[in-house]
PDB file of C-alpha atoms in Angstrom:
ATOM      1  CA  UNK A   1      16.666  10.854   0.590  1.00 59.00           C
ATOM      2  CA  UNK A   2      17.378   9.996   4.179  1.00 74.00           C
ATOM      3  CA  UNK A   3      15.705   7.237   5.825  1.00 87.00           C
ATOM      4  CA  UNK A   4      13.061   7.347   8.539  1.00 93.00           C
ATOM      5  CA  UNK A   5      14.432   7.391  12.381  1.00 96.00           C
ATOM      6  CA  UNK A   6      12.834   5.082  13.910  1.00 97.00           C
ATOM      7  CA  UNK A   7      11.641   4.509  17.535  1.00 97.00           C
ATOM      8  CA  UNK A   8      11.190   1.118  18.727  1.00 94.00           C
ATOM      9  CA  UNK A   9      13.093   1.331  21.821  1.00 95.00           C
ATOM     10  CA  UNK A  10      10.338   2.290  25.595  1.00 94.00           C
ATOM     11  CA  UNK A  11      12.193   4.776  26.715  1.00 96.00           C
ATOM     12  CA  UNK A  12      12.746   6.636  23.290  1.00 97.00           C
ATOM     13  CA  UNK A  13       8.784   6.010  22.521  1.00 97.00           C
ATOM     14  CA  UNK A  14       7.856   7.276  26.239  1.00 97.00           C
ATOM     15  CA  UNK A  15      10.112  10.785  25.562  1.00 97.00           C
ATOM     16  CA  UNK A  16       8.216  11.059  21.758  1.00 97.00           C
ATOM     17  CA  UNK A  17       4.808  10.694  23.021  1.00 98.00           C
ATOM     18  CA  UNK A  18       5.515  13.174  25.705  1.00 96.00           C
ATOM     19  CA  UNK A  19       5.828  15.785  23.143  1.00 94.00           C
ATOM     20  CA  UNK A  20       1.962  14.765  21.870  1.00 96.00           C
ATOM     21  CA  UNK A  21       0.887  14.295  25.813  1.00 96.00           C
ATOM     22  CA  UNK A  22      -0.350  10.695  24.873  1.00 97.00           C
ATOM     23  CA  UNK A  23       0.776   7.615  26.253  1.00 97.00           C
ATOM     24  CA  UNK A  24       1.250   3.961  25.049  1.00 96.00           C
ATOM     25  CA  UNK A  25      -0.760   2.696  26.206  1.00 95.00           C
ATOM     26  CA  UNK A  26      -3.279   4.913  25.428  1.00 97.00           C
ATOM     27  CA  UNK A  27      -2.410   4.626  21.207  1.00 97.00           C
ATOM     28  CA  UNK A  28      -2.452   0.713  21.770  1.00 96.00           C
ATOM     29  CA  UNK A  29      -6.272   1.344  22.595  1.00 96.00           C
ATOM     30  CA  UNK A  30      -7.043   3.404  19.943  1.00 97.00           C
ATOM     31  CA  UNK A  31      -5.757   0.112  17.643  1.00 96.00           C
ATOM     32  CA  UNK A  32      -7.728  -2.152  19.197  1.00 94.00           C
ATOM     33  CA  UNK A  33     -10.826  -0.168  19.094  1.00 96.00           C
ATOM     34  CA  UNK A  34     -10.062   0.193  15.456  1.00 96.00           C
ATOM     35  CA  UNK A  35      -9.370  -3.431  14.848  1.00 94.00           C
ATOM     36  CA  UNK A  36     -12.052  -4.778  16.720  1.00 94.00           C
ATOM     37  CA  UNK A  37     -14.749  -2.706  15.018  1.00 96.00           C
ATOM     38  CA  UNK A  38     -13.546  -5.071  11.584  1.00 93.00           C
ATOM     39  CA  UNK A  39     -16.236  -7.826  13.238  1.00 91.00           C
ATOM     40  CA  UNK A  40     -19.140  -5.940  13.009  1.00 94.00           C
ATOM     41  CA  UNK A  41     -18.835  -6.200   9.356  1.00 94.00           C
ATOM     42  CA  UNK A  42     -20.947  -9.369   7.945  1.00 94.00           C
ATOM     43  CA  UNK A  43     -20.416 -11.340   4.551  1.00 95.00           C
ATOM     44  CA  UNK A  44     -23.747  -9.618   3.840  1.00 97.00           C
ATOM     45  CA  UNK A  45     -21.727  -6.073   4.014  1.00 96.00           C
ATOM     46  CA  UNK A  46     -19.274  -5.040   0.985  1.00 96.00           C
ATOM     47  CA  UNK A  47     -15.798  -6.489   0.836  1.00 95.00           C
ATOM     48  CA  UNK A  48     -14.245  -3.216   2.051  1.00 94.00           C
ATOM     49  CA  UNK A  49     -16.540  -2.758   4.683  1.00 96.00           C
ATOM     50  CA  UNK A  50     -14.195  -4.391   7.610  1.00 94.00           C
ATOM     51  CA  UNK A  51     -11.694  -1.353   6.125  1.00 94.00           C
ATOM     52  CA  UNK A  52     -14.638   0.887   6.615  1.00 95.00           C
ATOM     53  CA  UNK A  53     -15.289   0.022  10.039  1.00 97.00           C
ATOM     54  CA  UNK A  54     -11.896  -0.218  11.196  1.00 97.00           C
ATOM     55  CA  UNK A  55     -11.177   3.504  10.298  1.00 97.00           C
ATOM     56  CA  UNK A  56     -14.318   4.740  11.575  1.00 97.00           C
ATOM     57  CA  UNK A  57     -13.804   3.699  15.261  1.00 98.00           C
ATOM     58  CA  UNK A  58     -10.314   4.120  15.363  1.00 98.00           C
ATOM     59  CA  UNK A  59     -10.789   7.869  14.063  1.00 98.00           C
ATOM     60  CA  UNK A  60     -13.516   8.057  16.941  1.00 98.00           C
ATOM     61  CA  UNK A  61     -11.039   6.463  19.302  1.00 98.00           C
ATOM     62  CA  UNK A  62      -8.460   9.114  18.094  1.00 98.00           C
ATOM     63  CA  UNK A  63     -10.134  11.963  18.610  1.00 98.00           C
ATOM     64  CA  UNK A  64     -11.694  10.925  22.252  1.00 97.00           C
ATOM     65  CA  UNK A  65      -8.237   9.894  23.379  1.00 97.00           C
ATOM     66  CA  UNK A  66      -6.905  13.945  22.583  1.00 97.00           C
ATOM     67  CA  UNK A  67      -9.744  16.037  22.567  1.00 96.00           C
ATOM     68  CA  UNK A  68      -9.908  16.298  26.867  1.00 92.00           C
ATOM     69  CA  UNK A  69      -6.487  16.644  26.552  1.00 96.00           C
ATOM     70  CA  UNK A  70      -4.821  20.660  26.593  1.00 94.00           C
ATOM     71  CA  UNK A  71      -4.499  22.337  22.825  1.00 94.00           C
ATOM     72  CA  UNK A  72      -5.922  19.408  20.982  1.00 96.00           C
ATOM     73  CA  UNK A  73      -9.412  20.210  19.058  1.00 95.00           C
ATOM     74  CA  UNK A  74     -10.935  17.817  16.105  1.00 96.00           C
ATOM     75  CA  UNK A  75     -10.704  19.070  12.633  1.00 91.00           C
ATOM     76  CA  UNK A  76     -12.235  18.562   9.405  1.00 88.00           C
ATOM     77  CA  UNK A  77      -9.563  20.064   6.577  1.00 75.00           C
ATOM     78  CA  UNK A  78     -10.883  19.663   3.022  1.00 76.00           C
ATOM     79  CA  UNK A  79     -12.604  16.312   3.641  1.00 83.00           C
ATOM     80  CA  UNK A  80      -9.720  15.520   5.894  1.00 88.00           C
ATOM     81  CA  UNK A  81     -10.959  14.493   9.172  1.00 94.00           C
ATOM     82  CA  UNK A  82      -8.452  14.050  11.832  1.00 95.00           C
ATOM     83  CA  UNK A  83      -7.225  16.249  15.304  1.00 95.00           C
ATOM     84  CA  UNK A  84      -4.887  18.845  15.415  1.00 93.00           C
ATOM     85  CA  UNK A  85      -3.207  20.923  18.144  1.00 93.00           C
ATOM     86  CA  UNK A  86      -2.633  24.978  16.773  1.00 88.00           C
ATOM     87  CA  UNK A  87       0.578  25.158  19.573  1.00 88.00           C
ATOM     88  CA  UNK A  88       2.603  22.416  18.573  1.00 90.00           C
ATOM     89  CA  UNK A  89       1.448  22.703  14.896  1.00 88.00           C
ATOM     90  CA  UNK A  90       0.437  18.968  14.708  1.00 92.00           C
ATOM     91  CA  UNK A  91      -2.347  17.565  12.622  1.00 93.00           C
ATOM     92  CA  UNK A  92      -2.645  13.682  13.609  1.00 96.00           C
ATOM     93  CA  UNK A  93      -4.854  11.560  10.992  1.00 97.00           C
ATOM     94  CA  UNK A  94      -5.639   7.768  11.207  1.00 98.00           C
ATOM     95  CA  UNK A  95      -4.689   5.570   8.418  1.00 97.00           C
ATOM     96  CA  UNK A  96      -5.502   1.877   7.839  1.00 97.00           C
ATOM     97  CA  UNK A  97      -2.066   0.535   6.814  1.00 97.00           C
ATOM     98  CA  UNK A  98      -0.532  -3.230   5.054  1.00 96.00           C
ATOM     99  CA  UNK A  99       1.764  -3.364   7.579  1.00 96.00           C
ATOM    100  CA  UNK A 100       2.678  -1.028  10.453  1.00 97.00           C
ATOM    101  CA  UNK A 101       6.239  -1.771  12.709  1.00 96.00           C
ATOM    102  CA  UNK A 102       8.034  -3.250   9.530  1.00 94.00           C
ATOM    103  CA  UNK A 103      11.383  -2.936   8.088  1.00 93.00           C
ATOM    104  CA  UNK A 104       9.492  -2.018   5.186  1.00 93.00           C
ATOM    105  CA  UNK A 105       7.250   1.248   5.015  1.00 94.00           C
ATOM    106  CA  UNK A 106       3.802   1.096   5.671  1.00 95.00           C
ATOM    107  CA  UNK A 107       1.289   1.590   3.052  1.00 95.00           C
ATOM    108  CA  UNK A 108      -2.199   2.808   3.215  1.00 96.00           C
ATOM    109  CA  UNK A 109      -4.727   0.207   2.123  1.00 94.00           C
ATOM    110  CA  UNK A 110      -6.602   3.373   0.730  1.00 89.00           C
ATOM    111  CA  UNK A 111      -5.565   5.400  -2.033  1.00 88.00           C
ATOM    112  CA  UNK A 112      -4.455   8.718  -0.385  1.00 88.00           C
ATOM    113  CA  UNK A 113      -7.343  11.993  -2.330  1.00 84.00           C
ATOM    114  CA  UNK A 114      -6.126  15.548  -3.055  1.00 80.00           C
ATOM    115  CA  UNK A 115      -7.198  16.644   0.235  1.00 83.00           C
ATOM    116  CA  UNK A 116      -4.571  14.832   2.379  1.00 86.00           C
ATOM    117  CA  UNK A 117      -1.990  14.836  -0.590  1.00 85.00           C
ATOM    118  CA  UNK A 118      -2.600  18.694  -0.205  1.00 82.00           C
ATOM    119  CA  UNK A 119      -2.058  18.729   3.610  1.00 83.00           C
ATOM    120  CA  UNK A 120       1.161  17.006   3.412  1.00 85.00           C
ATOM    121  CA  UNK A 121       2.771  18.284   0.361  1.00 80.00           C
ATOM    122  CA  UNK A 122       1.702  21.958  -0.064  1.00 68.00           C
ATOM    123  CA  UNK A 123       3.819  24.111   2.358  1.00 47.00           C
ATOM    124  CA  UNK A 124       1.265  27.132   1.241  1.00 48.00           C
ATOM    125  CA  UNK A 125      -1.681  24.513   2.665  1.00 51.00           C
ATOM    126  CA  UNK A 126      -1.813  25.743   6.289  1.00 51.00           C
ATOM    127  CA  UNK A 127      -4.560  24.660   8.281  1.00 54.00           C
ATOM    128  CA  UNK A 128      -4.375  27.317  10.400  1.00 51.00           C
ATOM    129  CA  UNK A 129      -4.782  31.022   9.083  1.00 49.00           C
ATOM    130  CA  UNK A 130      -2.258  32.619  11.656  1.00 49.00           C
ATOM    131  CA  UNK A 131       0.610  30.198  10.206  1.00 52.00           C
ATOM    132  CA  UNK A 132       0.666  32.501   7.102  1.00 51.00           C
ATOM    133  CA  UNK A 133       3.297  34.616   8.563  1.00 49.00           C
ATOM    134  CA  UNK A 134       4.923  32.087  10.562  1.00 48.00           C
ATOM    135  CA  UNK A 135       8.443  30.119   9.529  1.00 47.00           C
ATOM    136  CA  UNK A 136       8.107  27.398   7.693  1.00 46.00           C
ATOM    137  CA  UNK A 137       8.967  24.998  10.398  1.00 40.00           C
ATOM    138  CA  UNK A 138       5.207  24.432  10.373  1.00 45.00           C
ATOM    139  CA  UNK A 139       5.057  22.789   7.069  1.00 47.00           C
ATOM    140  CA  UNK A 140       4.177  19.225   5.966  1.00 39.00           C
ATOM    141  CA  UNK A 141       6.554  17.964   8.102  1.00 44.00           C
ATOM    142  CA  UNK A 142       4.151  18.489  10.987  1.00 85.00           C
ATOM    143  CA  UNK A 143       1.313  15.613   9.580  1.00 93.00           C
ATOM    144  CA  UNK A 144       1.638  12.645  11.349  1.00 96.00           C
ATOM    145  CA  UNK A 145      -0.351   9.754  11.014  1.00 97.00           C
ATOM    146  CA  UNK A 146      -1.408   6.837  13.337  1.00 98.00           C
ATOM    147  CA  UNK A 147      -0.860   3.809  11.173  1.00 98.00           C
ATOM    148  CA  UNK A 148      -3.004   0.373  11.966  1.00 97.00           C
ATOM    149  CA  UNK A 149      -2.569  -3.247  10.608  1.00 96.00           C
ATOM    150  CA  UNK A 150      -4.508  -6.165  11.068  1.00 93.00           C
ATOM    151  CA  UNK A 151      -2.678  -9.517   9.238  1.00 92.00           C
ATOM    152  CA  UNK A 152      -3.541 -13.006  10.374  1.00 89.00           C
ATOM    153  CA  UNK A 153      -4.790 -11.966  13.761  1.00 88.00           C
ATOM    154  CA  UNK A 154      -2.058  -9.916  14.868  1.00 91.00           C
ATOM    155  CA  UNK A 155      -2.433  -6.410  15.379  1.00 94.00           C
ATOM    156  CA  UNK A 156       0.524  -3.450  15.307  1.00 96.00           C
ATOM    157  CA  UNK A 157       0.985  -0.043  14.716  1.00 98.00           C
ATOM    158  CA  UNK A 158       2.990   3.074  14.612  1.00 98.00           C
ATOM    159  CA  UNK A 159       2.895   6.774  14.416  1.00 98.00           C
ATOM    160  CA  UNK A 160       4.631   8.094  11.795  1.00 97.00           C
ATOM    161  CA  UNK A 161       4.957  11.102   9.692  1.00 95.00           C
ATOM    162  CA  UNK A 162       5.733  10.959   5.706  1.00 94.00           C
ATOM    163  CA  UNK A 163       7.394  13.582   4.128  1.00 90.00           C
ATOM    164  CA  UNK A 164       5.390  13.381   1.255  1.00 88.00           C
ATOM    165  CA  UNK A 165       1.987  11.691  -0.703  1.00 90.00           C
ATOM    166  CA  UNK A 166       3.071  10.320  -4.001  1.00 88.00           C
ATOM    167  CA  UNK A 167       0.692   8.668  -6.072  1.00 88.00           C
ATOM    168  CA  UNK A 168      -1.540   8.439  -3.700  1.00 89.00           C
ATOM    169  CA  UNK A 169       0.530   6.339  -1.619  1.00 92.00           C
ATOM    170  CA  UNK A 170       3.215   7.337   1.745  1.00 92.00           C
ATOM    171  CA  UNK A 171       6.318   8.701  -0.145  1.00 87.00           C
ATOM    172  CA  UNK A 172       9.246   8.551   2.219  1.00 90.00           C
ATOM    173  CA  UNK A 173       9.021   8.970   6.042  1.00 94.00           C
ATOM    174  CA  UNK A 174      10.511  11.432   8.346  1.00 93.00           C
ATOM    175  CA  UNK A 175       9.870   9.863  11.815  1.00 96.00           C
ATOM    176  CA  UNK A 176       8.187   6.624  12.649  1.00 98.00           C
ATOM    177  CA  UNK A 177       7.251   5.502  16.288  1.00 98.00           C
ATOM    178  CA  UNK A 178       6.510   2.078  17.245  1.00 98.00           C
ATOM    179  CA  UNK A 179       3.214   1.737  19.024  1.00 97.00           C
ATOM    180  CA  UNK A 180       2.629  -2.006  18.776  1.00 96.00           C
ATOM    181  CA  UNK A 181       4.963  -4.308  18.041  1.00 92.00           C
ATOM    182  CA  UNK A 182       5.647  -8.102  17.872  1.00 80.00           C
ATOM    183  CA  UNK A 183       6.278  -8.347  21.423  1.00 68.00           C
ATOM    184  CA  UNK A 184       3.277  -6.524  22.326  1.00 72.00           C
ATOM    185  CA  UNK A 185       0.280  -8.321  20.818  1.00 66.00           C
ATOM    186  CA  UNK A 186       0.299 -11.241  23.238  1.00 63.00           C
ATOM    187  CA  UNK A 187      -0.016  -8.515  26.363  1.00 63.00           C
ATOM    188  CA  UNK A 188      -3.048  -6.711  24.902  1.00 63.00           C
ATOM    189  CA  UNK A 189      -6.543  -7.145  25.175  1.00 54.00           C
ATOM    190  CA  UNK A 190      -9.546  -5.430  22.714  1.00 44.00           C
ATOM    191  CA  UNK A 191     -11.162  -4.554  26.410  1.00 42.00           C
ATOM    192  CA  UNK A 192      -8.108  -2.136  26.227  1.00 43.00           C
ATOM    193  CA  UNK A 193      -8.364   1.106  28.521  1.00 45.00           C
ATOM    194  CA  UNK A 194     -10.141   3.886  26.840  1.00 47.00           C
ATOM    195  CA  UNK A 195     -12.175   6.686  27.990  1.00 48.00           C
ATOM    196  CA  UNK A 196     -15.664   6.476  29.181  1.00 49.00           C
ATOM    197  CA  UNK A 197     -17.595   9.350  27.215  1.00 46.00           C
ATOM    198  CA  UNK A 198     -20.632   8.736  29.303  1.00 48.00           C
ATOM    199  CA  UNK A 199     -18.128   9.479  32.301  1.00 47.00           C
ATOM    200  CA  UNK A 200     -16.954  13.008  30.598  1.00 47.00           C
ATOM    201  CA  UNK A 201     -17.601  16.640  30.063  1.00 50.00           C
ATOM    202  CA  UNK A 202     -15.767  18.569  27.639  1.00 44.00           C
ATOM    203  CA  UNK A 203     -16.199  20.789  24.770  1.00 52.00           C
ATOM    204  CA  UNK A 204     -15.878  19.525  21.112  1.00 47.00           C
ATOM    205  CA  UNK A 205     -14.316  22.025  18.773  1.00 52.00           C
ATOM    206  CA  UNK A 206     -13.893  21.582  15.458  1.00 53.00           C
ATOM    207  CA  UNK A 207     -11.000  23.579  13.153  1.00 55.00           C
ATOM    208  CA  UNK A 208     -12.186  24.382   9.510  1.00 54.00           C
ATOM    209  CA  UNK A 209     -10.000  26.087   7.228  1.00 50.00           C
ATOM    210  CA  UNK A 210     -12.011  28.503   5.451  1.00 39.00           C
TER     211      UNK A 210
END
């Protein structure tokens, strides 16, 4: 199996993101959102409640970063709960990961359920019902997922698409896009910019698939 291309490199991140209409800097937020919800999480709360928390907000800071933006709607696929975007064919989940911007691939810290495994592997699984008759270009090879760590205080991330779910786990990856790296951290802030929802007005869809 081929390895994952990787971008790592601004200018090759910039031209990748513009295909999702996101930004940088914009992703880097949604981390530190997701990261800095992990404090609200006592020694009174269960041991994988910092986990817990941490994909919570981030899949809150997910979904307010796309949903103003054009095509992009949330969805809720089998338990799956993620946004998606019917014209580019994209569903876009958030994953706690052990490490995220590694030589290594990144592993969820969760065990990966039927319903994502579904998503990603089943090219009959469309989320959409008009993709039935469509060319399989809008397979599992359109799931992408933004990928968070948090080890010894420093934070990075990617978004990256696997070609598979094996055993619960990320099989092997197709794409993967460096969000935060090394060299980032020590220019980022948790008062990060992110949307004010008090500040907006927009319509929430949600996608089910029947």
């Amino acid at each position: 199996m081929n390895s994952a291309t990787v971008f790592q490199e601004q200018d090759e991140i910039n031209n990748k993101l513009f295909d999702f209409d996101v930004t940088i800097r914009e992703l880097q937020g949604i981390a530190l959102e997701a990261v800095s919800a992990r404090n609200e999480a006592t020694i009174l709360h269960s041991a994988s409640a910092p986990g817990t928390y941490s994909y919570h907000a981030g899949l809150a800071a997910l979904r307010l970063i796309f949903v103003s933006k054009h095509g992009w709607e949330m969805t809720r696929h089998n338990g799956v709960e993620g946004i998606s975007n019917k014209n580019l064919g994209v569903v876009l989940l958030f994953q706690n990961v052990d490490v995220a911007c590694s030589m290594k691939d990144p592993c969820p810290i969760s065990s990966k359920g039927s319903g994502i495994a579904g998503l990603v592997n089943n090219p009959a699984g469309y989320l959409w019902s008009y993709m039935e008759d469509e060319d399989k270009a809008r397979e599992n090879t359109h799931v992408w997922f933004y990928c968070v760590s948090f080890n010894d205080g420093i934070v990075k991330a990617e978004l990256s698409k696997p070609r598979a779910i094996k055993n619960g786990s990320f099989g092997t990856f197709d794409e993967r896009i460096f969000i935060i790296q090394d060299d980032d951290w020590s220019d980022l802030s948790v008062k990060s910019d992110k949307p004010d929802t008090d500040d907006q007005d927009f319509d929430i869809q949600i996608s089910k698939k029947a």
